[in-house]
Coordinates of C-alpha atoms in Angstrom, one line a residue:
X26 CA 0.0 0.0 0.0
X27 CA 2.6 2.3 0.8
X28 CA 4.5 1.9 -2.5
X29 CA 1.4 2.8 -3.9
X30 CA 0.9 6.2 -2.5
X31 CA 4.7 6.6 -3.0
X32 CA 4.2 6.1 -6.7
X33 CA 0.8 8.5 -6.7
X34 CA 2.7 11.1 -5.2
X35 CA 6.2 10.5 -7.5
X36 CA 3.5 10.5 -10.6
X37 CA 2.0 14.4 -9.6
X38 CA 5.4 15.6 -9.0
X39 CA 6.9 14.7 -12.5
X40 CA 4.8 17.2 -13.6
X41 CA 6.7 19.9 -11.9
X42 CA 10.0 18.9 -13.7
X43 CA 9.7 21.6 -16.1
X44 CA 10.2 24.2 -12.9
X45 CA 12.8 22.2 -11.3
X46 CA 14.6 22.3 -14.6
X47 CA 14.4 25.7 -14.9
X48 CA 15.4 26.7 -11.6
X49 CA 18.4 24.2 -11.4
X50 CA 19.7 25.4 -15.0
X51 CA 22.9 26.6 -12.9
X52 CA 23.7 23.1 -12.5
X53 CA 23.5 21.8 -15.5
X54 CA 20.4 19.9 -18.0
X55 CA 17.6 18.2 -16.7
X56 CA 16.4 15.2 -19.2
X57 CA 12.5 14.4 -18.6
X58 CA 11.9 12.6 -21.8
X59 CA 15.1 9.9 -21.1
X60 CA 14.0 8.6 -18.0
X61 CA 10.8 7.4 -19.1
X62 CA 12.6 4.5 -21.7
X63 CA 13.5 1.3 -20.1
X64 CA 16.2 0.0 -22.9
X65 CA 19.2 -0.5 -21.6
X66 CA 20.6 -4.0 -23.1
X67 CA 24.0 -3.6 -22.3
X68 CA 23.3 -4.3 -18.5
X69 CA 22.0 -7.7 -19.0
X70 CA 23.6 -10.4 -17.1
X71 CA 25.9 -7.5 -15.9
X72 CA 26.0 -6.1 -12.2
X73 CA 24.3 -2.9 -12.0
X74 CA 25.9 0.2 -10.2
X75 CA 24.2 3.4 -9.5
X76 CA 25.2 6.9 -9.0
X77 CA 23.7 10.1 -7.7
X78 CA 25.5 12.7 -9.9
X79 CA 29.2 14.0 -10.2
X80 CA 30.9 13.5 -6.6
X81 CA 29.7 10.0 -6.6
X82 CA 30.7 9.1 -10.0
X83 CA 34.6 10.2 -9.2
X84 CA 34.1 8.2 -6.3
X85 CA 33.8 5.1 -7.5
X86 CA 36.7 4.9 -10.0
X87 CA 38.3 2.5 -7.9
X88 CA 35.2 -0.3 -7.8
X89 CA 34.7 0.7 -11.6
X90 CA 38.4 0.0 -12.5
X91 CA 38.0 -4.0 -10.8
X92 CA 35.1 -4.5 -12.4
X93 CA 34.7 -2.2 -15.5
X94 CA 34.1 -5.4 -17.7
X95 CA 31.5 -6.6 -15.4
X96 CA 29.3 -3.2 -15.2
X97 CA 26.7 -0.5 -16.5
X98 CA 26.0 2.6 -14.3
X99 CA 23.1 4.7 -14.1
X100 CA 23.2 7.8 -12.6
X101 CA 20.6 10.7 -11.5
X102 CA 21.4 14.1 -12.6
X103 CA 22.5 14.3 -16.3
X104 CA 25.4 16.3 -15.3
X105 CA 26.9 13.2 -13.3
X106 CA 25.9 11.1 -16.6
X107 CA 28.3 13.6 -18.9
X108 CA 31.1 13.0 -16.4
X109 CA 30.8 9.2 -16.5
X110 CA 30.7 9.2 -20.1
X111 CA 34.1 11.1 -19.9
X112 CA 35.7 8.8 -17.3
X113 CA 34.5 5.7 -17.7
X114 CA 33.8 5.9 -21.9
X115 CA 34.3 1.7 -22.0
X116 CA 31.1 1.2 -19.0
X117 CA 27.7 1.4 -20.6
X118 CA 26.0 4.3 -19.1
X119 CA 22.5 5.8 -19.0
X120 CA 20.2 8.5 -16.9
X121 CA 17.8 6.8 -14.1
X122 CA 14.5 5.8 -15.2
X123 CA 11.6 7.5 -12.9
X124 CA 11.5 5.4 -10.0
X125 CA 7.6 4.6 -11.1
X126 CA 6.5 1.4 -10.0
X127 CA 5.5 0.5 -13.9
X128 CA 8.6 1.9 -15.4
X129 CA 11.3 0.1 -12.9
X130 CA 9.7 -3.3 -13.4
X131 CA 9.6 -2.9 -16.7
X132 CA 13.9 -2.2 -17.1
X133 CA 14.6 -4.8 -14.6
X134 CA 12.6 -7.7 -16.1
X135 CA 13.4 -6.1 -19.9
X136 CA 17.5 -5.5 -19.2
X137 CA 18.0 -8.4 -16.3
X138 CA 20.9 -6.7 -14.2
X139 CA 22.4 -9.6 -12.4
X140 CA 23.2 -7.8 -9.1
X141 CA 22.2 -4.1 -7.9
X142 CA 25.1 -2.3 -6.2
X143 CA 23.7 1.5 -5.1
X144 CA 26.3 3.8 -3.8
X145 CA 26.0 5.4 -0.9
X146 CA 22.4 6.4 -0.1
X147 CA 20.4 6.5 -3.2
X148 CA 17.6 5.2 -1.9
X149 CA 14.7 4.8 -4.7
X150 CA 11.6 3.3 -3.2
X151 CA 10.1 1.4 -6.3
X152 CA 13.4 0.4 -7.6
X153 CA 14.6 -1.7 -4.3
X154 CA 10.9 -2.9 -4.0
X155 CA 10.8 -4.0 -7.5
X156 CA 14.4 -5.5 -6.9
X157 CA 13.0 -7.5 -4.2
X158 CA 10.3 -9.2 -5.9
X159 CA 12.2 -10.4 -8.7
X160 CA 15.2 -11.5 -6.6
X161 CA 17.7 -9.5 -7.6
X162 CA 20.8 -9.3 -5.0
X163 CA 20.6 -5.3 -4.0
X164 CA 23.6 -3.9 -2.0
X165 CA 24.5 -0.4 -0.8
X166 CA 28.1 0.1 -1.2
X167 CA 30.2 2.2 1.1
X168 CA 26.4 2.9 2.3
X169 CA 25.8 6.2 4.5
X170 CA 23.2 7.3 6.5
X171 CA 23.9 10.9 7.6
X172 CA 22.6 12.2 10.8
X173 CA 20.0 14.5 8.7
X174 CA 19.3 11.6 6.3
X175 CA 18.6 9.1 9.5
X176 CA 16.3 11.6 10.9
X177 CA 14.0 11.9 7.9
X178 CA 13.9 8.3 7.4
X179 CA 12.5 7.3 10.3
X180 CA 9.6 9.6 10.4
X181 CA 8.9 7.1 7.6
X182 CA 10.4 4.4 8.9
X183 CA 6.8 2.3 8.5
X184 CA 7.1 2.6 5.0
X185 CA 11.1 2.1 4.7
X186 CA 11.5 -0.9 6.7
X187 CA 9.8 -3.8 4.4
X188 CA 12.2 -2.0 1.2
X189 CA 15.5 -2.1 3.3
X190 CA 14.9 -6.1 4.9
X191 CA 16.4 -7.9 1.6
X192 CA 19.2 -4.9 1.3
X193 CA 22.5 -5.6 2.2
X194 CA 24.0 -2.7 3.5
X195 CA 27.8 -1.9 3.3
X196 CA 28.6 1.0 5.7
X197 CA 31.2 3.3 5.6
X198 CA 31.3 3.3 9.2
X199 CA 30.4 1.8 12.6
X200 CA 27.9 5.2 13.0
X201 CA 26.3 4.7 9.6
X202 CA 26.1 0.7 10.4
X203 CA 23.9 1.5 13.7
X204 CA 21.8 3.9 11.8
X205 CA 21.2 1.4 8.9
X206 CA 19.7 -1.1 11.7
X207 CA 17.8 1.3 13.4
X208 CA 15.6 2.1 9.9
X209 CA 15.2 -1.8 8.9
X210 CA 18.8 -3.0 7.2
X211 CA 18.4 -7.1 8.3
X212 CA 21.8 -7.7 6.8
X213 CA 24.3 -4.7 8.0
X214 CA 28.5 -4.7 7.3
X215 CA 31.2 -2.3 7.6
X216 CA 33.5 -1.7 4.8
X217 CA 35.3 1.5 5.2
X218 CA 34.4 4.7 2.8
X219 CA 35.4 3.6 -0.8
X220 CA 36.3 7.6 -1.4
X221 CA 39.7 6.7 0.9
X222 CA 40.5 4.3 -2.5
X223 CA 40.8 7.3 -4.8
X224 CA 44.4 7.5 -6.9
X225 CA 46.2 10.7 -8.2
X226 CA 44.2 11.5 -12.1
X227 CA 46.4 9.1 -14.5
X228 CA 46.2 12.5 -16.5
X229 CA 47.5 15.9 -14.9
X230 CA 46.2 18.8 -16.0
X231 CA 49.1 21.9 -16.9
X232 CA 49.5 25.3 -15.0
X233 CA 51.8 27.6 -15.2
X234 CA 52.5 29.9 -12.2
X235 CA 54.6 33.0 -13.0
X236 CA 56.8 33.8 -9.7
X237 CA 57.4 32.1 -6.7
X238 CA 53.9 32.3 -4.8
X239 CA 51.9 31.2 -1.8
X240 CA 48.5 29.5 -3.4
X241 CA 45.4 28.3 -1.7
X242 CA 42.8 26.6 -3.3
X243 CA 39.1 26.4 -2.5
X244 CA 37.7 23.3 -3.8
X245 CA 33.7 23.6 -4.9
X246 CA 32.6 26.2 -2.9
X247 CA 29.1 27.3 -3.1
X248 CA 27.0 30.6 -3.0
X249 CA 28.4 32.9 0.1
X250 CA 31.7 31.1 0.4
X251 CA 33.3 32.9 -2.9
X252 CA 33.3 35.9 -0.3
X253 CA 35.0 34.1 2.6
X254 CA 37.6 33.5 0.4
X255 CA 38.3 36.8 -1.1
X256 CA 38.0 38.2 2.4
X257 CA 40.2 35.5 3.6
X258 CA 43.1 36.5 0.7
X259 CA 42.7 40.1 1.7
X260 CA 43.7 39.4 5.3
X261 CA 46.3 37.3 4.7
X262 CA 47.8 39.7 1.7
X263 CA 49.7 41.8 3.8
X264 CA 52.1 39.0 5.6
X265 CA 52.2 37.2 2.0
X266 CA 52.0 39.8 -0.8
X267 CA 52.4 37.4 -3.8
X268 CA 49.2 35.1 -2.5
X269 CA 47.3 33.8 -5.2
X270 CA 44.0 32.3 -4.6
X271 CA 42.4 29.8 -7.1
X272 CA 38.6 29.1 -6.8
X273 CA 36.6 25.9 -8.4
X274 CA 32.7 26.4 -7.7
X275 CA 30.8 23.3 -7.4
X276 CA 28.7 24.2 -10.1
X277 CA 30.4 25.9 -12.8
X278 CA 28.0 27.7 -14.8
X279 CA 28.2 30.0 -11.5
X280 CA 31.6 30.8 -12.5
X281 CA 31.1 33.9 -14.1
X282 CA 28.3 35.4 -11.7
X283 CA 30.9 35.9 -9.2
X284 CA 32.0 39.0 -8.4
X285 CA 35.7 39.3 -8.1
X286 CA 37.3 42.2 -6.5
X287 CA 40.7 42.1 -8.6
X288 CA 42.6 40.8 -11.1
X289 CA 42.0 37.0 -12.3
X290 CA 41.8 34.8 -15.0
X291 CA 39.3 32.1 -15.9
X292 CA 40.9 28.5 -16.4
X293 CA 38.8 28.1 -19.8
X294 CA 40.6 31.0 -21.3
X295 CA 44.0 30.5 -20.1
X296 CA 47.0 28.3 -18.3
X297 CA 48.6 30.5 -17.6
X298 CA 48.5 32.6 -14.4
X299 CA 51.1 36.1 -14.4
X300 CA 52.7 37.6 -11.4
X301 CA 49.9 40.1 -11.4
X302 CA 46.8 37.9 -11.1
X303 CA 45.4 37.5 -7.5
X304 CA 42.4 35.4 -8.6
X305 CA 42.1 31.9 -10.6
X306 CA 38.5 30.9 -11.6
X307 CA 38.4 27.1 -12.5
X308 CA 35.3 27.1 -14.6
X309 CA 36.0 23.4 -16.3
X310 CA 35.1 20.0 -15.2
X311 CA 37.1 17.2 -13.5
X312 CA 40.5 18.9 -13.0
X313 CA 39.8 20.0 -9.6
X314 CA 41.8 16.6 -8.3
X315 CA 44.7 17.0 -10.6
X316 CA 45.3 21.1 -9.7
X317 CA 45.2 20.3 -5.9
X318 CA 48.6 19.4 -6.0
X319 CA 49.7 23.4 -7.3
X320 CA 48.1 24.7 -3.8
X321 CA 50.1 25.3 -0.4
X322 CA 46.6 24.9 1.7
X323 CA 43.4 23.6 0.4
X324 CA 40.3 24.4 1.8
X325 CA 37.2 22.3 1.1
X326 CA 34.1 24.2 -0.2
X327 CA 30.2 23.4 0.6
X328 CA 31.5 23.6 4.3
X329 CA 31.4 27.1 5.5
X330 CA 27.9 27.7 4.5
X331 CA 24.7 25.9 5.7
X332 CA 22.7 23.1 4.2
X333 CA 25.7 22.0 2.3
X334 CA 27.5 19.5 3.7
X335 CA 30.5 19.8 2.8
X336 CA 32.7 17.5 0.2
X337 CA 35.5 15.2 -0.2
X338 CA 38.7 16.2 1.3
X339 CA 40.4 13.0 0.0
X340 CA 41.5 14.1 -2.9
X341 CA 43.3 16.8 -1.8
X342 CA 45.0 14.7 1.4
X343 CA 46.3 12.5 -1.6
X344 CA 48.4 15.2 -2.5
X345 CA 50.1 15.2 1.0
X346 CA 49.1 19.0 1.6
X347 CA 47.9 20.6 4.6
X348 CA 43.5 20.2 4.0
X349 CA 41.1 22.4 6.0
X350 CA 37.3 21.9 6.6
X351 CA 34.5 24.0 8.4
X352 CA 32.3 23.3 10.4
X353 CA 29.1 22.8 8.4
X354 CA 30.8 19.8 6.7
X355 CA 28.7 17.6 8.7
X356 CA 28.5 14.7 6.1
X357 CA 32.0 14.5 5.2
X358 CA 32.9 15.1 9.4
X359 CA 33.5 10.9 9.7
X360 CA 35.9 10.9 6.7
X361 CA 37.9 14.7 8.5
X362 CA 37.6 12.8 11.6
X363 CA 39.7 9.7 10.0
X364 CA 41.8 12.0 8.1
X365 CA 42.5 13.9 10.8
X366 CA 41.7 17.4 9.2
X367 CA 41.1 20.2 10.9
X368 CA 38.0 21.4 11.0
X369 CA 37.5 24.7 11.5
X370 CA 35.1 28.2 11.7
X371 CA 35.1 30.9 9.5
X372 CA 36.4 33.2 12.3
X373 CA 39.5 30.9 12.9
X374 CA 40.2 30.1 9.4
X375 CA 42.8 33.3 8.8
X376 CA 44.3 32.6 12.0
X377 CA 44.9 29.0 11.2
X378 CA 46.2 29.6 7.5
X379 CA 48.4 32.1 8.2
X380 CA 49.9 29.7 10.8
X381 CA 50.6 27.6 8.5
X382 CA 51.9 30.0 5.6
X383 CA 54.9 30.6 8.6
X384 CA 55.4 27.9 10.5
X385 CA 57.2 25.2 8.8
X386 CA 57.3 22.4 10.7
X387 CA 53.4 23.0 11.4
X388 CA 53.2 23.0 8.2
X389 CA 55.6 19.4 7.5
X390 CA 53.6 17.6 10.3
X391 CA 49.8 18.6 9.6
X392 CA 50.6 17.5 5.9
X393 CA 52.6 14.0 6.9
X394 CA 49.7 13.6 9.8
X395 CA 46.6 13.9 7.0
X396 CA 48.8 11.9 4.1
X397 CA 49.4 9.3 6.6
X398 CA 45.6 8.9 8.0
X399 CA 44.9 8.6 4.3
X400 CA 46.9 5.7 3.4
X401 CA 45.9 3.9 6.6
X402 CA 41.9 3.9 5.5
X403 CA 42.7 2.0 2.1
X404 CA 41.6 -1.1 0.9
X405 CA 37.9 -0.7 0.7
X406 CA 37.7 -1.6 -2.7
X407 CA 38.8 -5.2 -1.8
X408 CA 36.3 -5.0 1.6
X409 CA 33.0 -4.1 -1.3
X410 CA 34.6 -7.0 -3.9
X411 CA 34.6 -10.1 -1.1
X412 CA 31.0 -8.4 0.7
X413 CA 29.0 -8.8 -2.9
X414 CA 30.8 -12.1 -3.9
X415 CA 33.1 -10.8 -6.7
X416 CA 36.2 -11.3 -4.9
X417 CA 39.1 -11.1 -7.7

């Protein structure tokens, strides 16, 4: 009965899509037409993996690189489909079908995945219940349940409970694993956070810094945290009068809304940054991971601004540079906890920079104490392989 409603509800809200598309134009297309078809026939007897959009489909290069033969993908937002096309051009991809009752049933029986691996916490009501009836083996992988996420669920916990029973849930952590049981997950085991798995780019992307200069990157910020870092650079200016500061919104088609009080340079129009520029836009997609290694301090966006959450701070640690967080990057705050990154307030974030602009060995042993909490978390791919029973 409940997936019923769900499905009534899910029906009257596609008709909204048009609005949603409109108002999310920022962050790319919004296909309607694509996710009602149901072809797919290069997932048949293969293992099924779905994404939610672009953080998740960098995340899972490592399980995609074991298995690449052995998988399609589906992912949510179209933007995170153009990035897997780009990454992972030899795994048959496609957009998410509506999770309509109607239309699942009618992919899963047509295109006969042999397993269902979700990452994370894409949780799609009529797909796992459709999954369920026809037997198909569903796991979360590297599953999460944040502390907003949990609390949401289990207002609706009478209606999640009989979808999560046949789920096999692969936590990140031992916080996520209690939360998983608490909303229904029968069949609950921790794996580690697959993100800790991610490699330096096999391709580096060029730039070409003229002089010998202090750089900080911020890496995806959001709305509001553009000016924390421009006041940030003007504060710290005067100790360090060469400081460049690069900037990589989360969404790039904000890029050029931003107002920047002095001279910069967009990455799409050049390489090249001169002595005189105090501002680097990076308004492409997927080099953020390969120019974290040009920075002295990188500070992770989506975390100094509320209802965010934060994002990955692993692929900057990889680099073996000193990584700060703030305080609202409360779903990535088990993975800074592990990495030991600091984690820190707008108000103490010049404080703490500058800190570590002049003190060297402050410097040398954040850095060493982040790279090494890195490399101690790997091996998750491995955990995820032997958990669904494709142990290489």
């Amino acid at each position: 009965m409940g997936i019923f409603f769900y499905n009534v509800l899910l029906s009257s809200s596609i008709l909204f899509y048009p609005v949603v598309k409109l108002a999310t134009k920022k962050r790319g297309n919004i296909s309607i037409s694509d996710r009602f078809l149901t072809d797919f026939p290069q997932l048949k007897g293969k293992i099924l993996l779905h994404l939610s959009s672009i953080g998740e489909v960098n995340s899972v290069k490592p399980l995609v690189k074991k298995l690449k033969d052995r998988l399609a993908l589906t992912v949510f937002t179209d933007y995170g489909l153009e990035r897997a096309k780009n990454i992972y051009p030899e795994v048959p991809s496609r957009i998410l079908p509506f999770d309509l009752y109607p239309i699942v049933k009618k992919f899963l029986q047509k295109n006969k995945p042999e397993k269902i691996l979700i990452y994370e916490t894409e949780i799609w009501p009529s797909l796992l219940h459709c999954a369920g009836k026809l037997k198909i083996p569903t796991f979360i992988v590297s599953g999460k349940v944040s502390e907003r996420s949990f609390k949401n669920y289990k207002n609706f916990k009478f209606f999640f409970k009989p979808l999560f029973k046949n789920v096999v849930f692969l936590a990140r952590s031992q916080a996520d694993a209690d939360r998983a049981k608490s909303l229904g997950f029968k069949n609950v085991k921790i794996v580690g956070d697959l993100k800790f798995d991610v490699e330096k780019p096999e391709s580096l992307s060029d730039l070409f810094i003229e002089g010998n200069r202090k750089v900080l990157i911020w890496g995806s910020t959001h709305q509001g945290e553009e000016k924390i870092a421009f006041e940030l650079h003007e504060k710290l200016k005067g100790k360090f009068p060469n400081l460049l500061t690069i900037i990589a919104p989360r969404h790039i088609k904000r890029a050029k809304e931003i107002k920047i009080p002095s001279r910069y340079a967009f990455r799409s129009e050049t390489k090249q940054i001169t002595s005189d520029l105090e501002f680097y836009i990076v308004d492409t997609i997927g080099e953020l991971s390969s120019l974290y290694r040009f920075g002295d301090v990188i500070v992770i966006g989506g975390s100094f601004v509320p209802n965010i959450g934060g994002h990955n701070p692993i692929e900057a640690a990889l680099w073996k540079k000193p990584v700060v967080i703030g305080n609202f990057g409360t779903d990535f705050s088990e993975v800074a906890y592990r990495l030991k990154v600091p984690v820190l307030t707008v108000k103490e974030l010049s404080r703490f920079v500058e800190k570590l602009l002049l003190d060297k060995r402050f410097y040398s042993e954040l850095s060493e104490t982040i790279f090494k909490s890195y490399q101690k978390e790997k091996g998750v791919t491995e955990r995820i392989l032997k958990a669904i029973g494709e142990e290489l």
